[in-house]
Amino acid sequence: MESSQLPTNDQKSAADASMKTSLAEEASERKEAASTNDESTVPQPRIIQRRKNPRTPTTSQSQQAAASRFALQPILIFYVFFTVNTLAALYAPIQDCDEVFNYWEPTHYLQHGFGLETWEYSPEYAIRSWLYIALHSIVSSFASLFSSQKTFQFYAVRTVLGGICAFTEMRLFVTIGKVLNPRVAIMFMLAVVTSPGFFHASAAFLPSSFSMYMVTMGLASFMDWKGGSNANVGIMWFGIGAFLGWPFVAALVLPLYAQEVLFAYITGEGVELLRRTLDGVTRSTIVMLLQLCVDAFFYHMPTVVSYNIVAYNIFGGSGRGPNIFGTEPWDFYFRNLLLNFNLWFILALLCGPILMLQILVPGKQSKFTAVRALFFASPFYMWLTIFSLQAHKEERFMYPAYPFLALNAAVALHAILGYVGTSNPKTLVGRIPARLKLVFVMIPVLLAIDVGVSRTVGLLTAYRAPLKVYTVLSEPGVTKPGDTVCLGKEWYRYPSSYFLPTGVRAKFIKSEFDGLLPGEFSEAKIGFGLFPGTWLVPAGMNDQNIADPSKYVDVAHCTFLVDSSFPSSNGTTLEPVYAQDTRTWEKLSCEPFLDNAATSLLGRALWLPNNPLVPEQHRRVWGEYCLLQRRSKAI
């Protein structure tokens, strides 16, 4: 190419200035129209406005009319999300023992007066907020008005969490449809309801799930400019997620706030942005002050839990911090997200480059919309990068970024469909028959849906046994006050004291695990006021994951015992297969449980039927997950 064909520096400057002017004009027009609270006056991209004959529909107008056919009623969308989330609440196994010991057990203590206590709740460390627990305890206590069965209360809380999640997803769906495109909203919904990641996060009793709810609301607020910028409301939602949920999610607001700063600079609305920022920060501060008061009541001392969490995880020092609980390679989240989101994760990664092309390459797309979409897409990349660089990794750490992942995937798929769907005969894609293009597009999307549903069903059928074997304990005459249910190698799958009848307690017996197990909240009553277990310092706690022998009981003191047996394992001295000791134990309730060590990767990742059509090497291998009862007399 000759040098005369290359753009000069002056030409580049002119192009940059032209784009900036275009963005400024469109941003001003949209904000001005939005401030009237009338959606019909919001100007469309400039290409739509430039028409010679207003009576003749333009291509863009036709596309708008087609897109409007994809708009669905919010209540219908809520029912879709709520149905999927309710299934998760009722059937999804608990994936993380932190959910049980750090959240279900403290909630059980507030409601029923006893429960297991982790070191995080010791007043010496105080890195968990009692306000977060108290809110769930209120829901559980309300559910007890309808049934005294503790399992009913357990599932009621999960169902309420699923409902809250469904509302936030519906809110974001509606906003995406208004701000971007109704078809993008439909694709967002598909990504959400068919992904195993969302299925498990939606009803989980975890700060990361709660933060995901608040992030979803915050993202919708930053996107929605109806009535003017909603940065103050967005900041509030992120603040609630950071203070009541997980303080690290505050980082996700930065790219969204950067968008507000950019357009405030372009439109000269810096003072208004400052006012909205102060409003949002004030609202968040009120939530923080409420948290300080509630935590001071329970801990009997002033403490800032959010600061304690950050201080321990970042400035914990030698022998402390998250890395003592295990580390993973840098690609852990890439593998995990590919497993739980398959095609949607790949599309989410492609979203940024696609939007950059739309911004940089001349075309009919609205630069304003593309630039805003790029800001909405960037938090996912930031979060994935930050946590991939951390040595300690857990699946739940990605939950707050799930809404951005689904949005990115929907935007990328919509852009790809727009390119593939072109009928311009001057392009290669435009010459391909429409039916062939439809097949080309639908095959990977349908495959992604099938794989996602298959993985969800696979997880439900493989690992739900811990939620089922305890049911028999509630039958008349099976237990009596003072009985103990012992946990050895299966301690981390314990579903919480909500599955034990009143008067029956969980105890730990020695296993191969050599870290610190939970203790018990103090049950002192006379002279100690309300909830003494929340402020009395428990014995044997430390923040270095050092085992405490006082947490164990002798197996001879166990009335019941939960254990598993697998074809691939013969047991060890500390972890024998107790079910084989038929002279001491009898099986009270057993459920099939997947033998991970003996099952292939494909069988672990997806649901596969047990029939001759599946090659034997890929069939799922099963063990038993059992609740054992001590025999009254040795045989």
PDB file of N, CA, C and O in Angstrom, residues 517-559:
ATOM      1  N   LEU A 517     -11.945 -27.689  62.828  1.00  0.00           N
ATOM      2  CA  LEU A 517     -13.374 -27.909  62.655  1.00  0.00           C
ATOM      3  C   LEU A 517     -14.167 -26.919  63.505  1.00  0.00           C
ATOM      4  O   LEU A 517     -13.627 -26.335  64.450  1.00  0.00           O
ATOM      5  N   PRO A 518     -15.456 -26.727  63.202  1.00  0.00           N
ATOM      6  CA  PRO A 518     -16.263 -25.820  64.026  1.00  0.00           C
ATOM      7  C   PRO A 518     -16.449 -26.340  65.446  1.00  0.00           C
ATOM      8  O   PRO A 518     -16.406 -27.547  65.698  1.00  0.00           O
ATOM      9  N   GLY A 519     -16.667 -25.397  66.361  1.00  0.00           N
ATOM     10  CA  GLY A 519     -17.057 -25.750  67.717  1.00  0.00           C
ATOM     11  C   GLY A 519     -18.560 -25.586  67.859  1.00  0.00           C
ATOM     12  O   GLY A 519     -19.305 -25.783  66.891  1.00  0.00           O
ATOM     13  N   GLU A 520     -19.002 -25.199  69.047  1.00  0.00           N
ATOM     14  CA  GLU A 520     -20.432 -25.016  69.283  1.00  0.00           C
ATOM     15  C   GLU A 520     -20.681 -23.660  69.936  1.00  0.00           C
ATOM     16  O   GLU A 520     -19.898 -23.218  70.786  1.00  0.00           O
ATOM     17  N   PHE A 521     -21.762 -23.001  69.524  1.00  0.00           N
ATOM     18  CA  PHE A 521     -22.151 -21.760  70.180  1.00  0.00           C
ATOM     19  C   PHE A 521     -22.527 -22.048  71.631  1.00  0.00           C
ATOM     20  O   PHE A 521     -23.168 -23.059  71.927  1.00  0.00           O
ATOM     21  N   SER A 522     -22.126 -21.148  72.500  1.00  0.00           N
ATOM     22  CA  SER A 522     -22.467 -21.307  73.911  1.00  0.00           C
ATOM     23  C   SER A 522     -23.986 -21.276  74.085  1.00  0.00           C
ATOM     24  O   SER A 522     -24.679 -20.447  73.479  1.00  0.00           O
ATOM     25  N   GLU A 523     -24.480 -22.173  74.918  1.00  0.00           N
ATOM     26  CA  GLU A 523     -25.912 -22.243  75.201  1.00  0.00           C
ATOM     27  C   GLU A 523     -26.225 -21.744  76.601  1.00  0.00           C
ATOM     28  O   GLU A 523     -27.294 -22.046  77.162  1.00  0.00           O
ATOM     29  N   ALA A 524     -25.295 -20.966  77.183  1.00  0.00           N
ATOM     30  CA  ALA A 524     -25.541 -20.390  78.510  1.00  0.00           C
ATOM     31  C   ALA A 524     -26.774 -19.501  78.465  1.00  0.00           C
ATOM     32  O   ALA A 524     -27.004 -18.786  77.502  1.00  0.00           O
ATOM     33  N   LYS A 525     -27.553 -19.555  79.528  1.00  0.00           N
ATOM     34  CA  LYS A 525     -28.818 -18.821  79.542  1.00  0.00           C
ATOM     35  C   LYS A 525     -28.898 -17.838  80.713  1.00  0.00           C
ATOM     36  O   LYS A 525     -29.000 -16.635  80.531  1.00  0.00           O
ATOM     37  N   ILE A 526     -28.844 -18.311  81.923  1.00  0.00           N
ATOM     38  CA  ILE A 526     -29.075 -17.471  83.094  1.00  0.00           C
ATOM     39  C   ILE A 526     -27.911 -16.502  83.290  1.00  0.00           C
ATOM     40  O   ILE A 526     -26.754 -16.904  83.384  1.00  0.00           O
ATOM     41  N   GLY A 527     -28.227 -15.224  83.338  1.00  0.00           N
ATOM     42  CA  GLY A 527     -27.232 -14.199  83.616  1.00  0.00           C
ATOM     43  C   GLY A 527     -26.389 -13.762  82.445  1.00  0.00           C
ATOM     44  O   GLY A 527     -25.488 -12.932  82.617  1.00  0.00           O
ATOM     45  N   PHE A 528     -26.667 -14.284  81.265  1.00  0.00           N
ATOM     46  CA  PHE A 528     -25.843 -13.935  80.106  1.00  0.00           C
ATOM     47  C   PHE A 528     -26.601 -13.137  79.052  1.00  0.00           C
ATOM     48  O   PHE A 528     -26.028 -12.766  78.037  1.00  0.00           O
ATOM     49  N   GLY A 529     -27.875 -12.878  79.264  1.00  0.00           N
ATOM     50  CA  GLY A 529     -28.628 -12.067  78.322  1.00  0.00           C
ATOM     51  C   GLY A 529     -28.985 -12.822  77.055  1.00  0.00           C
ATOM     52  O   GLY A 529     -28.961 -14.063  77.007  1.00  0.00           O
ATOM     53  N   LEU A 530     -29.305 -12.041  76.008  1.00  0.00           N
ATOM     54  CA  LEU A 530     -29.716 -12.631  74.743  1.00  0.00           C
ATOM     55  C   LEU A 530     -28.517 -13.116  73.931  1.00  0.00           C
ATOM     56  O   LEU A 530     -27.497 -12.444  73.855  1.00  0.00           O
ATOM     57  N   PHE A 531     -28.659 -14.267  73.359  1.00  0.00           N
ATOM     58  CA  PHE A 531     -27.672 -14.819  72.421  1.00  0.00           C
ATOM     59  C   PHE A 531     -26.238 -14.728  72.949  1.00  0.00           C
ATOM     60  O   PHE A 531     -25.363 -14.141  72.306  1.00  0.00           O
ATOM     61  N   PRO A 532     -25.944 -15.341  74.079  1.00  0.00           N
ATOM     62  CA  PRO A 532     -24.573 -15.256  74.625  1.00  0.00           C
ATOM     63  C   PRO A 532     -23.531 -15.899  73.723  1.00  0.00           C
ATOM     64  O   PRO A 532     -22.358 -15.525  73.763  1.00  0.00           O
ATOM     65  N   GLY A 533     -23.964 -16.858  72.895  1.00  0.00           N
ATOM     66  CA  GLY A 533     -23.007 -17.508  72.003  1.00  0.00           C
ATOM     67  C   GLY A 533     -22.396 -16.582  70.983  1.00  0.00           C
ATOM     68  O   GLY A 533     -21.355 -16.897  70.400  1.00  0.00           O
ATOM     69  N   THR A 534     -23.015 -15.436  70.754  1.00  0.00           N
ATOM     70  CA  THR A 534     -22.484 -14.516  69.756  1.00  0.00           C
ATOM     71  C   THR A 534     -21.359 -13.645  70.297  1.00  0.00           C
ATOM     72  O   THR A 534     -20.600 -13.080  69.501  1.00  0.00           O
ATOM     73  N   TRP A 535     -21.271 -13.521  71.632  1.00  0.00           N
ATOM     74  CA  TRP A 535     -20.234 -12.634  72.172  1.00  0.00           C
ATOM     75  C   TRP A 535     -19.278 -13.319  73.151  1.00  0.00           C
ATOM     76  O   TRP A 535     -18.203 -12.788  73.422  1.00  0.00           O
ATOM     77  N   LEU A 536     -19.634 -14.498  73.670  1.00  0.00           N
ATOM     78  CA  LEU A 536     -18.695 -15.240  74.509  1.00  0.00           C
ATOM     79  C   LEU A 536     -17.611 -15.857  73.628  1.00  0.00           C
ATOM     80  O   LEU A 536     -17.905 -16.455  72.596  1.00  0.00           O
ATOM     81  N   VAL A 537     -16.352 -15.698  74.032  1.00  0.00           N
ATOM     82  CA  VAL A 537     -15.228 -16.200  73.229  1.00  0.00           C
ATOM     83  C   VAL A 537     -15.144 -17.711  73.371  1.00  0.00           C
ATOM     84  O   VAL A 537     -14.962 -18.231  74.477  1.00  0.00           O
ATOM     85  N   PRO A 538     -15.288 -18.456  72.287  1.00  0.00           N
ATOM     86  CA  PRO A 538     -15.219 -19.920  72.368  1.00  0.00           C
ATOM     87  C   PRO A 538     -13.787 -20.408  72.550  1.00  0.00           C
ATOM     88  O   PRO A 538     -12.825 -19.729  72.153  1.00  0.00           O
ATOM     89  N   ALA A 539     -13.661 -21.574  73.138  1.00  0.00           N
ATOM     90  CA  ALA A 539     -12.334 -22.162  73.352  1.00  0.00           C
ATOM     91  C   ALA A 539     -11.864 -22.887  72.089  1.00  0.00           C
ATOM     92  O   ALA A 539     -12.659 -23.371  71.292  1.00  0.00           O
ATOM     93  N   GLY A 540     -10.545 -22.946  71.944  1.00  0.00           N
ATOM     94  CA  GLY A 540      -9.953 -23.759  70.885  1.00  0.00           C
ATOM     95  C   GLY A 540     -10.044 -23.192  69.486  1.00  0.00           C
ATOM     96  O   GLY A 540      -9.926 -23.935  68.513  1.00  0.00           O
ATOM     97  N   MET A 541     -10.256 -21.864  69.342  1.00  0.00           N
ATOM     98  CA  MET A 541     -10.349 -21.268  68.011  1.00  0.00           C
ATOM     99  C   MET A 541      -9.038 -20.595  67.622  1.00  0.00           C
ATOM    100  O   MET A 541      -8.313 -20.092  68.488  1.00  0.00           O
ATOM    101  N   ASN A 542      -8.755 -20.579  66.344  1.00  0.00           N
ATOM    102  CA  ASN A 542      -7.580 -19.872  65.829  1.00  0.00           C
ATOM    103  C   ASN A 542      -7.833 -19.526  64.369  1.00  0.00           C
ATOM    104  O   ASN A 542      -8.732 -20.089  63.729  1.00  0.00           O
ATOM    105  N   ASP A 543      -7.065 -18.580  63.841  1.00  0.00           N
ATOM    106  CA  ASP A 543      -7.241 -18.159  62.449  1.00  0.00           C
ATOM    107  C   ASP A 543      -6.145 -18.703  61.543  1.00  0.00           C
ATOM    108  O   ASP A 543      -5.868 -18.156  60.478  1.00  0.00           O
ATOM    109  N   GLN A 544      -5.535 -19.828  61.965  1.00  0.00           N
ATOM    110  CA  GLN A 544      -4.461 -20.434  61.187  1.00  0.00           C
ATOM    111  C   GLN A 544      -4.791 -21.849  60.735  1.00  0.00           C
ATOM    112  O   GLN A 544      -3.912 -22.574  60.271  1.00  0.00           O
ATOM    113  N   ASN A 545      -6.046 -22.248  60.892  1.00  0.00           N
ATOM    114  CA  ASN A 545      -6.514 -23.570  60.471  1.00  0.00           C
ATOM    115  C   ASN A 545      -5.753 -24.701  61.161  1.00  0.00           C
ATOM    116  O   ASN A 545      -5.491 -25.755  60.571  1.00  0.00           O
ATOM    117  N   ILE A 546      -5.410 -24.483  62.430  1.00  0.00           N
ATOM    118  CA  ILE A 546      -4.718 -25.501  63.228  1.00  0.00           C
ATOM    119  C   ILE A 546      -5.763 -26.326  63.967  1.00  0.00           C
ATOM    120  O   ILE A 546      -6.635 -25.787  64.650  1.00  0.00           O
ATOM    121  N   ALA A 547      -5.678 -27.631  63.843  1.00  0.00           N
ATOM    122  CA  ALA A 547      -6.676 -28.526  64.425  1.00  0.00           C
ATOM    123  C   ALA A 547      -6.730 -28.395  65.940  1.00  0.00           C
ATOM    124  O   ALA A 547      -5.720 -28.157  66.603  1.00  0.00           O
ATOM    125  N   ASP A 548      -7.926 -28.550  66.487  1.00  0.00           N
ATOM    126  CA  ASP A 548      -8.147 -28.529  67.934  1.00  0.00           C
ATOM    127  C   ASP A 548      -8.740 -29.874  68.348  1.00  0.00           C
ATOM    128  O   ASP A 548      -9.878 -30.195  67.964  1.00  0.00           O
ATOM    129  N   PRO A 549      -8.012 -30.694  69.113  1.00  0.00           N
ATOM    130  CA  PRO A 549      -8.494 -32.034  69.492  1.00  0.00           C
ATOM    131  C   PRO A 549      -9.808 -32.012  70.263  1.00  0.00           C
ATOM    132  O   PRO A 549     -10.555 -33.002  70.244  1.00  0.00           O
ATOM    133  N   SER A 550     -10.129 -30.908  70.932  1.00  0.00           N
ATOM    134  CA  SER A 550     -11.358 -30.857  71.723  1.00  0.00           C
ATOM    135  C   SER A 550     -12.614 -30.850  70.858  1.00  0.00           C
ATOM    136  O   SER A 550     -13.727 -31.015  71.382  1.00  0.00           O
ATOM    137  N   LYS A 551     -12.453 -30.692  69.566  1.00  0.00           N
ATOM    138  CA  LYS A 551     -13.613 -30.679  68.684  1.00  0.00           C
ATOM    139  C   LYS A 551     -14.121 -32.092  68.371  1.00  0.00           C
ATOM    140  O   LYS A 551     -15.182 -32.244  67.764  1.00  0.00           O
ATOM    141  N   TYR A 552     -13.366 -33.115  68.760  1.00  0.00           N
ATOM    142  CA  TYR A 552     -13.735 -34.485  68.412  1.00  0.00           C
ATOM    143  C   TYR A 552     -14.336 -35.217  69.608  1.00  0.00           C
ATOM    144  O   TYR A 552     -14.040 -34.914  70.763  1.00  0.00           O
ATOM    145  N   VAL A 553     -15.190 -36.210  69.317  1.00  0.00           N
ATOM    146  CA  VAL A 553     -15.697 -37.143  70.322  1.00  0.00           C
ATOM    147  C   VAL A 553     -15.291 -38.546  69.901  1.00  0.00           C
ATOM    148  O   VAL A 553     -14.968 -38.798  68.732  1.00  0.00           O
ATOM    149  N   ASP A 554     -15.320 -39.462  70.850  1.00  0.00           N
ATOM    150  CA  ASP A 554     -15.030 -40.860  70.539  1.00  0.00           C
ATOM    151  C   ASP A 554     -16.222 -41.479  69.826  1.00  0.00           C
ATOM    152  O   ASP A 554     -17.374 -41.192  70.150  1.00  0.00           O
ATOM    153  N   VAL A 555     -15.942 -42.323  68.833  1.00  0.00           N
ATOM    154  CA  VAL A 555     -17.013 -42.929  68.060  1.00  0.00           C
ATOM    155  C   VAL A 555     -17.939 -43.763  68.928  1.00  0.00           C
ATOM    156  O   VAL A 555     -19.109 -43.992  68.577  1.00  0.00           O
ATOM    157  N   ALA A 556     -17.467 -44.200  70.095  1.00  0.00           N
ATOM    158  CA  ALA A 556     -18.312 -44.990  70.989  1.00  0.00           C
ATOM    159  C   ALA A 556     -19.485 -44.189  71.529  1.00  0.00           C
ATOM    160  O   ALA A 556     -20.470 -44.756  72.014  1.00  0.00           O
ATOM    161  N   HIS A 557     -19.402 -42.863  71.464  1.00  0.00           N
ATOM    162  CA  HIS A 557     -20.471 -42.007  71.978  1.00  0.00           C
ATOM    163  C   HIS A 557     -21.494 -41.630  70.902  1.00  0.00           C
ATOM    164  O   HIS A 557     -22.381 -40.815  71.154  1.00  0.00           O
ATOM    165  N   CYS A 558     -21.377 -42.196  69.715  1.00  0.00           N
ATOM    166  CA  CYS A 558     -22.249 -41.843  68.598  1.00  0.00           C
ATOM    167  C   CYS A 558     -23.478 -42.747  68.563  1.00  0.00           C
ATOM    168  O   CYS A 558     -23.356 -43.978  68.591  1.00  0.00           O
ATOM    169  N   THR A 559     -24.644 -42.128  68.495  1.00  0.00           N
ATOM    170  CA  THR A 559     -25.885 -42.884  68.316  1.00  0.00           C
ATOM    171  C   THR A 559     -26.109 -43.184  66.841  1.00  0.00           C
ATOM    172  O   THR A 559     -26.533 -44.275  66.467  1.00  0.00           O
TER     173      THR A 559
END
